[in-house]
CSV table of N, CA and C in Angstrom, one decimal:
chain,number,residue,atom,x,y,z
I,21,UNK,N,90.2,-38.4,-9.4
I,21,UNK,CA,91.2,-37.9,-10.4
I,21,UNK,C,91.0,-36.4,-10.5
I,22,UNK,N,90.0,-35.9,-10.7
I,22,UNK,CA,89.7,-34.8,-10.7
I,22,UNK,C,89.9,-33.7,-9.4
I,23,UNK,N,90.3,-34.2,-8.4
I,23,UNK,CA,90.6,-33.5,-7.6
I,23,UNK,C,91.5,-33.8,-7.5
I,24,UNK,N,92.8,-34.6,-7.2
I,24,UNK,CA,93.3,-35.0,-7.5
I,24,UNK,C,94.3,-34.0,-8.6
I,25,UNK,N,93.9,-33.9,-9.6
I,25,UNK,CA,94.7,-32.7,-10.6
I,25,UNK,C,94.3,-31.8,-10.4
I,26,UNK,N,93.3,-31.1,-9.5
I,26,UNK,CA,92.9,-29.7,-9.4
I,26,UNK,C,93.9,-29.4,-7.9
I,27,UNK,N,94.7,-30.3,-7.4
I,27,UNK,CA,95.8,-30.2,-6.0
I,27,UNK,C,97.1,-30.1,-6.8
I,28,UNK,N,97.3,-31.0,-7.6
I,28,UNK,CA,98.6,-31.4,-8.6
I,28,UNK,C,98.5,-30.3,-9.9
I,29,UNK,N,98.0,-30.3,-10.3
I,29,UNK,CA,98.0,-29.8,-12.0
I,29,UNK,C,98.3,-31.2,-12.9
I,30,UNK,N,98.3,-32.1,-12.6
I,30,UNK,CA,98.6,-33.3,-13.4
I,30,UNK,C,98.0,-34.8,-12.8
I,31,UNK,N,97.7,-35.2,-13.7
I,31,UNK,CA,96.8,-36.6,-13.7
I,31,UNK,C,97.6,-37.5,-12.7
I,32,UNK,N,96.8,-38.6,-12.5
I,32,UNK,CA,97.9,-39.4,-11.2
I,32,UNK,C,99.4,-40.0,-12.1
I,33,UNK,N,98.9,-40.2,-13.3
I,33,UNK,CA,99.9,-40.9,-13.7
I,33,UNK,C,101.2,-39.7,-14.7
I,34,UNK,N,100.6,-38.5,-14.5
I,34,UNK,CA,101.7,-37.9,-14.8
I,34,UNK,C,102.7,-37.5,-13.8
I,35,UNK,N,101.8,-37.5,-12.9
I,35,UNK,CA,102.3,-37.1,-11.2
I,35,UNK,C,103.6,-38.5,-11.1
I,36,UNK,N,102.8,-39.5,-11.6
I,36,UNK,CA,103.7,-40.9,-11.1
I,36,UNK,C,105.1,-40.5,-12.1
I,37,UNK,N,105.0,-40.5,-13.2
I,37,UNK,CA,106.0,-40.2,-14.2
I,37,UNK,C,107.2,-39.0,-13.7
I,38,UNK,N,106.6,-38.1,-13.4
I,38,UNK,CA,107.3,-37.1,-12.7
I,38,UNK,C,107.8,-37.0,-11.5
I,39,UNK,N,107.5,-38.3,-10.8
I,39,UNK,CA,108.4,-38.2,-9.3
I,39,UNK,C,109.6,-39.6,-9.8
I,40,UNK,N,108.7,-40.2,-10.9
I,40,UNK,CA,110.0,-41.3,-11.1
I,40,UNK,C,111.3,-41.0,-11.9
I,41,UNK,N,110.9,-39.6,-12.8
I,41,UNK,CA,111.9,-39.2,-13.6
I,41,UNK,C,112.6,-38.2,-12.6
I,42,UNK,N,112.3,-37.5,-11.5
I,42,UNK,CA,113.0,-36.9,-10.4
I,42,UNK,C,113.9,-37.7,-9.5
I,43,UNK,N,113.6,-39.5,-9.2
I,43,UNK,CA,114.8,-39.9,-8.9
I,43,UNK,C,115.6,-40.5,-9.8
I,44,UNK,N,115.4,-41.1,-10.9
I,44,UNK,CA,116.4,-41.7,-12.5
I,44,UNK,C,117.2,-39.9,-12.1
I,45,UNK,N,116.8,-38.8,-11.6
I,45,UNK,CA,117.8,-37.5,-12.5
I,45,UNK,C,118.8,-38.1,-10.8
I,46,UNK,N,118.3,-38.6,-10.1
I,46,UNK,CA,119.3,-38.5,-8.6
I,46,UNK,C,120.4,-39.3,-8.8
I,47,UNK,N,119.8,-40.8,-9.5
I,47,UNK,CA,120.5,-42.0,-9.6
I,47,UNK,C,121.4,-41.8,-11.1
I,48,UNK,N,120.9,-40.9,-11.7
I,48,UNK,CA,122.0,-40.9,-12.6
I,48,UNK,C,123.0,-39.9,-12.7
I,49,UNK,N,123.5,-39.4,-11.3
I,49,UNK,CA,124.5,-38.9,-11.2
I,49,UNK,C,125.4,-39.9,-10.1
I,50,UNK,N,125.3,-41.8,-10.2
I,50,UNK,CA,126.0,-42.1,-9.8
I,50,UNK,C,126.1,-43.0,-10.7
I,51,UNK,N,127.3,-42.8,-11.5
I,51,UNK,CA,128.1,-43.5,-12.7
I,51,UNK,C,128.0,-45.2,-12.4
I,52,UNK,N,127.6,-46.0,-11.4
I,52,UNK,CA,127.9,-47.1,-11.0
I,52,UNK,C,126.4,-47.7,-11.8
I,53,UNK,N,125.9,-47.7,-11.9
I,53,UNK,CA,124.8,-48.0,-12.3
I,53,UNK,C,124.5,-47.3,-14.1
I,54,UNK,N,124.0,-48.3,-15.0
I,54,UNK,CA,123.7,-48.0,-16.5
I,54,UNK,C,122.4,-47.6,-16.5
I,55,UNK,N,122.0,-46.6,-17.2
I,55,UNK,CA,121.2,-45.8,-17.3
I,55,UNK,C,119.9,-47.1,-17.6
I,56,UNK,N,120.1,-48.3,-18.2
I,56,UNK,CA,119.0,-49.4,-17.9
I,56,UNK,C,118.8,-49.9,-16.8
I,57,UNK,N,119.9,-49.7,-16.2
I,57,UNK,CA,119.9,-50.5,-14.6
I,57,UNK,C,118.9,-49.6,-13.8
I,58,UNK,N,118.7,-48.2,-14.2
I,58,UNK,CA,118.5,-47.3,-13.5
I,58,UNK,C,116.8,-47.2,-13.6
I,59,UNK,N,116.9,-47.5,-15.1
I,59,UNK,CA,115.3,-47.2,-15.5
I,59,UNK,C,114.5,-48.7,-15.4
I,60,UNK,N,115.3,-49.6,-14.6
I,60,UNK,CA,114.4,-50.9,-14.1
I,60,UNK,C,114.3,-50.4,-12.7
I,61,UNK,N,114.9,-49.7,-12.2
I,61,UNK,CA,115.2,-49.5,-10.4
I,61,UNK,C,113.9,-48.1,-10.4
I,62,UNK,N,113.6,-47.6,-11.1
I,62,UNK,CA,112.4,-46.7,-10.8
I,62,UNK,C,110.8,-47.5,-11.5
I,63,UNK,N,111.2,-48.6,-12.0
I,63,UNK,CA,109.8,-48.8,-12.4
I,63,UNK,C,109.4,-48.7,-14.1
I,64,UNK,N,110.5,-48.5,-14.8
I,64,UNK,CA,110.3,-48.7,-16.3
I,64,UNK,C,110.5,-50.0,-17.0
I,65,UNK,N,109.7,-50.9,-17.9
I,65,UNK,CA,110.4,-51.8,-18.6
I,65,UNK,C,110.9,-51.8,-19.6
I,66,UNK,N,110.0,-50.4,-20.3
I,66,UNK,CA,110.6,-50.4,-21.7
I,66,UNK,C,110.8,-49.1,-21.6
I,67,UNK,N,112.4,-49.4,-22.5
I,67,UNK,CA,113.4,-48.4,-22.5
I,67,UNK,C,112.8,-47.2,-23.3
I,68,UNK,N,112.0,-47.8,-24.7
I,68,UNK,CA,111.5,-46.4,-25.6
I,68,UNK,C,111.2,-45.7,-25.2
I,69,UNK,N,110.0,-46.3,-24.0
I,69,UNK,CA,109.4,-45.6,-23.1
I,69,UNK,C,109.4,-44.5,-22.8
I,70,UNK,N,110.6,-45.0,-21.5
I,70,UNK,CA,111.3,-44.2,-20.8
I,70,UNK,C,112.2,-43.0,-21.5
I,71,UNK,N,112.8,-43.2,-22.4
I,71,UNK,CA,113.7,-42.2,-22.6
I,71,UNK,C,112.2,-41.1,-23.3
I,72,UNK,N,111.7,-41.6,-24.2
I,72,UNK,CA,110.1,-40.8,-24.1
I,72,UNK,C,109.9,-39.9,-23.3
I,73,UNK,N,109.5,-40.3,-22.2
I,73,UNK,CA,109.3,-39.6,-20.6
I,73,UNK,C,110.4,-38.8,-20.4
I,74,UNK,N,111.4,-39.4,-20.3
I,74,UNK,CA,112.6,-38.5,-19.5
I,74,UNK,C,112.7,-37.7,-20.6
I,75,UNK,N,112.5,-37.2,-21.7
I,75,UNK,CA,113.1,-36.5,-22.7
I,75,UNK,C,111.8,-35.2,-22.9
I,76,UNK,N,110.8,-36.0,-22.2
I,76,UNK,CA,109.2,-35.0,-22.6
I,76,UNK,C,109.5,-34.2,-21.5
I,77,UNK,N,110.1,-34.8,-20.0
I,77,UNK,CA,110.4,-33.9,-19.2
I,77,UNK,C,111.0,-33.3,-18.9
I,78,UNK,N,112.4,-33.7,-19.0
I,78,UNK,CA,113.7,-33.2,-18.8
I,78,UNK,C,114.3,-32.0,-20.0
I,79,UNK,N,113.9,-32.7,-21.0
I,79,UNK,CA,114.2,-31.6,-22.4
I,79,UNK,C,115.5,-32.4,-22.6
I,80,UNK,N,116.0,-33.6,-21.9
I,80,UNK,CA,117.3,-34.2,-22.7
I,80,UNK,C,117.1,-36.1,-22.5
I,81,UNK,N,117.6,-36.5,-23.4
I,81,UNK,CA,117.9,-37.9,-23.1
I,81,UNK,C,118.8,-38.5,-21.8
I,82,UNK,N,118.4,-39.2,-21.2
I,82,UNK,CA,119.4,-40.0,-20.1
I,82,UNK,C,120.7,-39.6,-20.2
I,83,UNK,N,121.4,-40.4,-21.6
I,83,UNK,CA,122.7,-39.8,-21.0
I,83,UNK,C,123.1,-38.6,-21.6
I,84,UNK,N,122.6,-37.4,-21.9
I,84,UNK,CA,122.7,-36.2,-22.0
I,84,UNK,C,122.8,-35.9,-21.0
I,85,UNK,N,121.8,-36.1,-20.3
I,85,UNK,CA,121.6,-35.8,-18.8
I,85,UNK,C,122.3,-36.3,-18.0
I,86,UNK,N,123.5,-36.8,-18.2
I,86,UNK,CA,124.2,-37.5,-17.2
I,86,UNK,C,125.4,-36.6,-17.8
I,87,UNK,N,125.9,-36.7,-18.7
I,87,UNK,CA,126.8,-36.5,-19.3
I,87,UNK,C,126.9,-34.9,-18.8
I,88,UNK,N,125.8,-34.0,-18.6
I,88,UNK,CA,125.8,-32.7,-18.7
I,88,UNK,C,125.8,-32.3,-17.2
I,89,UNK,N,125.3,-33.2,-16.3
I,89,UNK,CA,125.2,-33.4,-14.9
I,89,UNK,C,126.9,-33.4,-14.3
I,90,UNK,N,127.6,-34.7,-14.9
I,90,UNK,CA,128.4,-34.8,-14.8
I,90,UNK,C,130.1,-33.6,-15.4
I,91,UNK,N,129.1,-33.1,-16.4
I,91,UNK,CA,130.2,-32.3,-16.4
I,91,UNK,C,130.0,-30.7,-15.6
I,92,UNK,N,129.1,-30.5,-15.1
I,92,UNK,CA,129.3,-29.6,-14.0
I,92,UNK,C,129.5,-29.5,-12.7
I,93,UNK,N,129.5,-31.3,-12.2
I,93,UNK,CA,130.2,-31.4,-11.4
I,93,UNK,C,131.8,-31.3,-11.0
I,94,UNK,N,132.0,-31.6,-12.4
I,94,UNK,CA,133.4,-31.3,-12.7
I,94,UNK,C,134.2,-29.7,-12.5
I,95,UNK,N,133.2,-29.1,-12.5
I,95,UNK,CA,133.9,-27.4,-13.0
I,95,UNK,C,133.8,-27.0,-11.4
């Protein structure tokens, strides 16, 4: 572990958190899928959790983040 975060800057399991919140931001720029469907497809069961996470990292809730995604796609 310790080496491990001295390669990373972050523990294994923040490392894990952080690559699963980097595909939820991929998959939730395709509207076909509900932001729970999305957060069982990377590996979350509980939703508190998750939006927890996504919100510790991202600085927004799921569908902020979708919502804000989507509207710059738009422009």
């Amino acid at each position: 572990q310790r080496r491990f975060k001295k390669h990373t800057h972050y523990t294994p399991i923040q490392y894990l958190q952080h690559i699963r919140i980097e595909v939820t931001k991929r998959l939730l720029t395709d509207k076909e899928k509900t932001v729970d469907e999305v957060m069982w497809d990377v590996g979350y069961e509980d939703s508190h959790h998750f939006r927890s996470v996504f919100r510790s990292i991202t600085g927004k809730n799921p569908h902020a983040y979708r919502n804000c995604f989507a509207m710059s796609q738009s422009l």
